Short mmCIF file of C-alpha atoms in Angstrom, two decimals:
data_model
loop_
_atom_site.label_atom_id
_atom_site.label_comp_id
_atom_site.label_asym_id
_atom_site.label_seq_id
_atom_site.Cartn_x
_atom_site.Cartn_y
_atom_site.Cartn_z
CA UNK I 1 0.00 0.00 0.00
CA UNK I 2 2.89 2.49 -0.72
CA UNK I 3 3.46 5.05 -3.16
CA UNK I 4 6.30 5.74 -5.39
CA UNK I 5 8.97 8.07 -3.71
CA UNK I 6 7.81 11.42 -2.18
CA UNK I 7 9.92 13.82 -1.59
CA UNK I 8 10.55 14.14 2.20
CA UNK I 9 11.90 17.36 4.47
CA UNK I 10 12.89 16.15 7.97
CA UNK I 11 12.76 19.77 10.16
CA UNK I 12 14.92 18.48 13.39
CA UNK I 13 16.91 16.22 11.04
CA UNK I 14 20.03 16.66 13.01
CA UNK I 15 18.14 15.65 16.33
CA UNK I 16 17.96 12.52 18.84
CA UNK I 17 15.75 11.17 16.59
CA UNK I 18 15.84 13.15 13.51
CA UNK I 19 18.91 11.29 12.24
CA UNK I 20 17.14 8.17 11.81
CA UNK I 21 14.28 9.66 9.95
CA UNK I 22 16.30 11.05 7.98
CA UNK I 23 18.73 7.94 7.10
CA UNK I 24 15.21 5.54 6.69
CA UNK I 25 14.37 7.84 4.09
CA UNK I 26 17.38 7.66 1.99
CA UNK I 27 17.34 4.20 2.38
CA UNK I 28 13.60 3.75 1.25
CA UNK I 29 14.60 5.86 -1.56
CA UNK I 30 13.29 9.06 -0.97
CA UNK I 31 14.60 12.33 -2.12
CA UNK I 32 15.47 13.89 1.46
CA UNK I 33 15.96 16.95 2.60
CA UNK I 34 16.67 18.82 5.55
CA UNK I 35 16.05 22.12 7.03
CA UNK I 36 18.58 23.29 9.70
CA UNK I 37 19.82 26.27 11.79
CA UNK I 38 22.91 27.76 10.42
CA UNK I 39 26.09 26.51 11.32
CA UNK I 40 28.09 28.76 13.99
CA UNK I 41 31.41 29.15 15.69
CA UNK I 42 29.68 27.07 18.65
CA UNK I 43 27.82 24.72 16.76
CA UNK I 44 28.75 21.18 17.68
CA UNK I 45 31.40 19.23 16.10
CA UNK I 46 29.16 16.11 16.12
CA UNK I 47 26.39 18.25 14.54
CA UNK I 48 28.76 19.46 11.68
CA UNK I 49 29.54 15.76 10.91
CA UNK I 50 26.75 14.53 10.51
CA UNK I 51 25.82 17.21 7.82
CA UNK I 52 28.94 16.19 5.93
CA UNK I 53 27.44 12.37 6.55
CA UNK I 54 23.93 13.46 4.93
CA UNK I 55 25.88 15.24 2.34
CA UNK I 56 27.55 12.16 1.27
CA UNK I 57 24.73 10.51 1.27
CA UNK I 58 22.82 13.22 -1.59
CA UNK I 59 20.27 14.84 1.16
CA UNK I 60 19.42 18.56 0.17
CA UNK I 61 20.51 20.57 3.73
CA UNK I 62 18.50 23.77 3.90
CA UNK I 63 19.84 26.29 6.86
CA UNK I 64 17.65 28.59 7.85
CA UNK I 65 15.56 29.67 11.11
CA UNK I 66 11.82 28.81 11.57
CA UNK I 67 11.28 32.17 11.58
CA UNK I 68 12.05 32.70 8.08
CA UNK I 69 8.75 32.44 6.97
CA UNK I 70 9.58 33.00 3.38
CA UNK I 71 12.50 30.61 2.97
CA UNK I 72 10.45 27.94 4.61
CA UNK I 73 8.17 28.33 2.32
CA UNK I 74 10.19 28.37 -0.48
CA UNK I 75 11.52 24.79 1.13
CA UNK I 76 8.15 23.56 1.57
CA UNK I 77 7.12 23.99 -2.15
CA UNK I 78 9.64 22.13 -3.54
CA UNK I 79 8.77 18.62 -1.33
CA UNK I 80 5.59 16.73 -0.71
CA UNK I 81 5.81 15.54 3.02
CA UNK I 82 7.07 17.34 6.11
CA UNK I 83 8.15 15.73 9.42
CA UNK I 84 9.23 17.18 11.88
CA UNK I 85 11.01 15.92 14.86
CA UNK I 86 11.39 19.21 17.20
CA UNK I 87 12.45 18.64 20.48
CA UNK I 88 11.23 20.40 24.03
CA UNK I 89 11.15 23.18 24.23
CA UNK I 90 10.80 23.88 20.54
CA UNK I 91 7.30 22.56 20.39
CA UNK I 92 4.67 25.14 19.76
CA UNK I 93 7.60 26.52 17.47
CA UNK I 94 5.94 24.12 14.45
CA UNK I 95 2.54 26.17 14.77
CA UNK I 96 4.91 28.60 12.55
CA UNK I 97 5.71 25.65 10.44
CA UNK I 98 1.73 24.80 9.92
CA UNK I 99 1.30 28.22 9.05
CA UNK I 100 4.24 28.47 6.52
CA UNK I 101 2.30 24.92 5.51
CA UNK I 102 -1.05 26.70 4.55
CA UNK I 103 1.00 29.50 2.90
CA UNK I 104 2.96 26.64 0.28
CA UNK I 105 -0.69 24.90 -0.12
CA UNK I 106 1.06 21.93 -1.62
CA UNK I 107 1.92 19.50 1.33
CA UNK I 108 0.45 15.90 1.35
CA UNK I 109 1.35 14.76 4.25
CA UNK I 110 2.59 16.49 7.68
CA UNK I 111 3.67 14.58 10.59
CA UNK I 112 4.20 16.62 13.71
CA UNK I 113 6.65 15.65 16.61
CA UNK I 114 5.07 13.48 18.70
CA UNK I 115 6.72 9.43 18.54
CA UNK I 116 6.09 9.35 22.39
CA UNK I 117 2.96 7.95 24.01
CA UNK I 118 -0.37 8.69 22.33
CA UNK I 119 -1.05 11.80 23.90
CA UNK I 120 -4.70 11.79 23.27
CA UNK I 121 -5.07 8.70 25.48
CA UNK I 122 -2.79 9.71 28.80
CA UNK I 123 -3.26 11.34 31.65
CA UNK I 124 -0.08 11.44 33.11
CA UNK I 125 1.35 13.97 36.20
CA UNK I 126 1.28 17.88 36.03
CA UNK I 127 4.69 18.53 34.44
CA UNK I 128 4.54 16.14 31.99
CA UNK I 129 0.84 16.93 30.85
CA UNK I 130 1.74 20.70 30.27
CA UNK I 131 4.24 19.43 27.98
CA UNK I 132 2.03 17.07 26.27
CA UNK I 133 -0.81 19.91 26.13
CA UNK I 134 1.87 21.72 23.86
CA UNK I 135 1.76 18.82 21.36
CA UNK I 136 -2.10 18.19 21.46
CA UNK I 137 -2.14 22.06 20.80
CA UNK I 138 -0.43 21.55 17.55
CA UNK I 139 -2.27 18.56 16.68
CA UNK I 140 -5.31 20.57 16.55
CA UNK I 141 -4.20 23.38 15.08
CA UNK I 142 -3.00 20.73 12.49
CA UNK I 143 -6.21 19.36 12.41
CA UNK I 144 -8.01 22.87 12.17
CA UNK I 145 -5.98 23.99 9.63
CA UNK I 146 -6.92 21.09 7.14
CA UNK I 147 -3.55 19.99 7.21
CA UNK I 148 -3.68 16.04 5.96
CA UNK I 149 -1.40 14.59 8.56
CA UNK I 150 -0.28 11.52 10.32
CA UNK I 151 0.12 11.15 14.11
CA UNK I 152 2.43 8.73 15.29
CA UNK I 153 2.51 6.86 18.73
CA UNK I 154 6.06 5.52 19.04
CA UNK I 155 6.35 5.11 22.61
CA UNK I 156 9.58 4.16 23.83
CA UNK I 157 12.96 4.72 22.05
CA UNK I 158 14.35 1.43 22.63
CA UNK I 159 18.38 2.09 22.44
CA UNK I 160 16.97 5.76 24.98
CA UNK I 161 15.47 4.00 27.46
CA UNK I 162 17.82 0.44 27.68
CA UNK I 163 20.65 2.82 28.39
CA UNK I 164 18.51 4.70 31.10
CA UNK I 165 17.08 1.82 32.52
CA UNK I 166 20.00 -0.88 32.49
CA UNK I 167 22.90 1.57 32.63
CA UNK I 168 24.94 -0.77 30.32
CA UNK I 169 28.03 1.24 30.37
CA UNK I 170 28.54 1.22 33.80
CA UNK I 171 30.26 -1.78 35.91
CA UNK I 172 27.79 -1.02 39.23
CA UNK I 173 25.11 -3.88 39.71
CA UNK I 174 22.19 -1.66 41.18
CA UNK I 175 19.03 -1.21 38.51
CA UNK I 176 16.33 1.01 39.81
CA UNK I 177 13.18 -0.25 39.63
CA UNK I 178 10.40 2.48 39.19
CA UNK I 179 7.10 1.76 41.32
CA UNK I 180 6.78 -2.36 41.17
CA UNK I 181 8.64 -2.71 37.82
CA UNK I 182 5.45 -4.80 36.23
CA UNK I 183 3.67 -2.97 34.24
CA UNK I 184 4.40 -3.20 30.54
CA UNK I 185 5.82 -1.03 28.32
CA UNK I 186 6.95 -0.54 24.53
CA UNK I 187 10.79 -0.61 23.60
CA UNK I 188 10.91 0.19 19.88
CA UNK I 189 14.72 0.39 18.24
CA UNK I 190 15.15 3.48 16.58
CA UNK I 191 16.06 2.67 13.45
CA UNK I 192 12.69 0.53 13.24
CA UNK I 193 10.57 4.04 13.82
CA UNK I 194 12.19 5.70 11.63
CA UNK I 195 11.40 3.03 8.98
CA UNK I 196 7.65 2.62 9.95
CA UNK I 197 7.31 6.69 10.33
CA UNK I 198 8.80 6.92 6.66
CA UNK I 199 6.82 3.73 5.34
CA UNK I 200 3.84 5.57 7.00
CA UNK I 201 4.47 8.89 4.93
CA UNK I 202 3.45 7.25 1.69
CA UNK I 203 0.82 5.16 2.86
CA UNK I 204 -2.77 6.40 1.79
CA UNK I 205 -4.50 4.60 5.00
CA UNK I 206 -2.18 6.42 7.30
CA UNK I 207 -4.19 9.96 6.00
CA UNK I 208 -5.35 11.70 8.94
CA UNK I 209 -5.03 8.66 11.48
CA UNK I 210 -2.90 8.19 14.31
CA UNK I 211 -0.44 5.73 14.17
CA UNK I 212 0.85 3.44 17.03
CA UNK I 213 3.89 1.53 16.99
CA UNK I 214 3.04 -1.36 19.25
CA UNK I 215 4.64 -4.71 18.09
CA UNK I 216 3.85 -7.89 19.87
CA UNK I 217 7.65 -9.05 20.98
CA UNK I 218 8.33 -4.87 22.36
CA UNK I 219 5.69 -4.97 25.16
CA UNK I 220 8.05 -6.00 28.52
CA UNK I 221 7.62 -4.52 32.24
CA UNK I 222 11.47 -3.38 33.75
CA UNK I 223 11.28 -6.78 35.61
CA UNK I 224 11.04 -8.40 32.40
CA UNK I 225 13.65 -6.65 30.95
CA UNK I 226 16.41 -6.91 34.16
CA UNK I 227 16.03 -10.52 33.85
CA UNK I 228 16.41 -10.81 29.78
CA UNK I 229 19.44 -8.66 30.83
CA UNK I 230 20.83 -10.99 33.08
CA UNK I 231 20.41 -14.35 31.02
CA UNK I 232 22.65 -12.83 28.16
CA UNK I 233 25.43 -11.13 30.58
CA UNK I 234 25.62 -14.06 33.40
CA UNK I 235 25.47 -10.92 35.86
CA UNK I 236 23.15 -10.48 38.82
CA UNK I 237 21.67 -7.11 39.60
CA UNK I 238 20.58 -5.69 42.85
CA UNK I 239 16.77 -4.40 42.20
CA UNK I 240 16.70 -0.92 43.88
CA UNK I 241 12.93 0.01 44.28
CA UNK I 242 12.33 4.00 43.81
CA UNK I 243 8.39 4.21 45.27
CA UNK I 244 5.59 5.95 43.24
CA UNK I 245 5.48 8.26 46.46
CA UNK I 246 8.89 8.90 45.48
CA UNK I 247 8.46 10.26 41.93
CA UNK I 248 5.41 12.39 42.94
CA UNK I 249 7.04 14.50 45.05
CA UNK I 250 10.18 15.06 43.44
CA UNK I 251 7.57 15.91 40.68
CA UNK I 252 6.17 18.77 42.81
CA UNK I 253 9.20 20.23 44.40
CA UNK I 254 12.14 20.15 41.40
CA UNK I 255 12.14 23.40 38.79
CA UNK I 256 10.92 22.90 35.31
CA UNK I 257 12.17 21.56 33.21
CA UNK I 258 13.53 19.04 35.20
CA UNK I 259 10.48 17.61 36.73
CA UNK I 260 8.76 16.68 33.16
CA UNK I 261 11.46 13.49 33.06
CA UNK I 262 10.36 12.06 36.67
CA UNK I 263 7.00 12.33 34.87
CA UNK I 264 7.82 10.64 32.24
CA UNK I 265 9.05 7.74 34.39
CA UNK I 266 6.12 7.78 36.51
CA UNK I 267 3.59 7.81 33.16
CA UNK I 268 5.57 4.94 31.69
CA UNK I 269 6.70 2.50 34.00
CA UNK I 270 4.69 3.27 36.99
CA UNK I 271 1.38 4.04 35.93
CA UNK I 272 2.00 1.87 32.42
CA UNK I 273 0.27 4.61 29.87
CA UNK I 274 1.44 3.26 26.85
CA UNK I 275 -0.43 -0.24 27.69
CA UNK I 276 -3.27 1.69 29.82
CA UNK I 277 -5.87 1.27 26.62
CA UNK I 278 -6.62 -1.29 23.67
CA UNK I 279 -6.14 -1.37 20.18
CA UNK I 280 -9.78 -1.60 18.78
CA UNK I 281 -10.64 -2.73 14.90
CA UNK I 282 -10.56 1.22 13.89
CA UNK I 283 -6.53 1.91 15.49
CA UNK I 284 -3.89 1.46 13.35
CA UNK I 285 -0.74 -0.81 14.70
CA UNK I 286 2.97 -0.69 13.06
CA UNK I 287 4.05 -4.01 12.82
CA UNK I 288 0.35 -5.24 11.52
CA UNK I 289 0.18 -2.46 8.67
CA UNK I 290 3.65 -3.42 7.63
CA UNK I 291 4.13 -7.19 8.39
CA UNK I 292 6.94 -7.68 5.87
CA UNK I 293 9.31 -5.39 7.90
CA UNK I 294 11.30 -7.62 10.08
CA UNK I 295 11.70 -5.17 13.40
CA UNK I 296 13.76 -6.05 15.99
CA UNK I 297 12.52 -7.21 19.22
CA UNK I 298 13.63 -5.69 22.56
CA UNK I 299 15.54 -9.56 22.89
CA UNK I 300 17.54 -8.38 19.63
CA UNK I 301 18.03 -4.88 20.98
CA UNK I 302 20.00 -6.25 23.71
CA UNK I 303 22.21 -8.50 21.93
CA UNK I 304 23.21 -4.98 19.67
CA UNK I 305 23.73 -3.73 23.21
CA UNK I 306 26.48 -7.06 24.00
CA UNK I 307 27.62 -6.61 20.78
CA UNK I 308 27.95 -3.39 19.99
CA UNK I 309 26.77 -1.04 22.63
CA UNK I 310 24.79 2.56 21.62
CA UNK I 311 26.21 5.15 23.64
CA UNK I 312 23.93 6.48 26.25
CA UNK I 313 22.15 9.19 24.54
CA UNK I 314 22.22 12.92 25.39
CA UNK I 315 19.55 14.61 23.78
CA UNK I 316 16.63 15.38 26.53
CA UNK I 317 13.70 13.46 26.87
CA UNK I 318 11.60 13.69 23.77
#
């Protein structure tokens, strides 16, 4: 159910996970570009590679500012699908973007940055739902604006939250357990959402639906995971239980930002929000619109992690 190649423009290409948007899409064949702030003396050195990498690899880089209204709409008019992968706090900065959108008239498909938990469906703590109000903000201004889009679900970043939950890197054999540690959750390997977010951008019945990336062999509580863990390393780890008491508080007394991650914790692996509601006839799953894409279960994740170990990650939570 895919269309021939559309040409894609990844705004927050040069993100956490921007980059592997961005690579799916070359590899899917698409033409790819990228629009990016302009280099500086302080831009990073990791940032400047990988716009040599994406170079090399024929995507059109674009620097500009969102605020350049009529450069981003000269962008937009030359590609037929926008996503956009914007980190906090740049959120409510793509209501510019969905206005520069309305200005170009031409866009097929827009996919704003979401690829967390399904936002409509949560009601996690304080912090973390003012941050999630910001993205259901743009979703209906996407929506009111007539905008055909596709919202994705992605729930966990696989590689993200295996370095934040195991701590592979480090030789200590304490894991901290959030709340009781068994309530499910969804580890999906970031190269697979790129591919089904890309796959998803030329697929008619993904039109103005939300998508969810739920695949059978991701869903595992922490418990679960710990003890996969320990089968493949021969190690033993000391379970360190942090109470739900615990996260609410330090919800309510530390500054934002920093309280919206101890929310996060506490809406995924305490309260268990991305497995708090079913998957009727009328949702659309992942790994059930696309069963020909082999993904790789959270078991596979952690043998790249014996193998070849991601380094922890240092981009915020997203």
């Amino acid at each position: 159910m895919e269309s021939e190649a559309s040409r894609i423009l990844v705004i927050g290409g040069t993100g956490y996970i921007g980059k592997y948007i961005v690579k799916a899409s070359v590899l899917l064949g698409h033409p790819t570009y990228i629009y990016s702030r302009k280099l500086t003396p302080q831009t990073y050195s990791s940032k400047r590679d990988l716009l040599y990498q994406f170079q090399s690899m024929g995507v059109t880089i674009v620097h500009g500012e969102i605020e350049e209204q009529e450069k981003l709409v000269g962008l937009l008019r030359q590609v037929d699908v926008v996503i956009c992968t914007l980190a906090y706090p740049q959120v409510l900065e793509q209501l510019k973007i969905i206005d520069a959108i309305k200005i170009a008239g031409n866009i097929m498909r827009f996919f704003p940055s979401d690829f967390g938990c399904e936002e409509d469906r949560v009601n996690p703590l304080k912090p973390f739902q003012e941050f999630l109000d910001k993205k259901r903000r743009v979703r209906r201004a996407t929506e009111a604006a007539g905008i055909p889009y596709t919202f994705v679900s992605a729930n966990c970043f696989g590689s993200y939250f295996v370095n934040y939950l195991l701590r592979p890197h480090e030789t200590r054999d304490d894991v901290f357990v959030y709340g009781t540690g068994q309530v499910k959750a969804v580890f999906n390997y970031e190269e697979d959402i790129a591919i089904y977010t890309i796959k998803a951008a030329t697929d008619p019945r993904t039109c103005n639906r939300i998508i969810t990336y739920r695949p059978q062999a991701n869903i595992v509580s922490q418990l679960e995971l710990i003890s996969i863990w320990e089968k493949k390393t021969g190690r033993s780890f000391n379970r360190v239980y942090v109470l739900e008491e615990e996260l609410i508080k330090l919800s309510e007394i530390l500054p934002d930002p920093e309280n919206i991650p101890v929310s996060i914790i506490h809406s995924l692996f305490v309260k268990g929000e991305l497995m708090s509601f079913e998957l009727g006839e009328d949702d659309l799953e992942a790994s059930e619109l696309y069963p020909d894409f082999k993904y790789t279960s959270i078991d596979q994740l952690l043998d790249i992690f014996l193998v070849d170990p991601p380094q922890p990650a240092t981009a915020a939570f997203e």
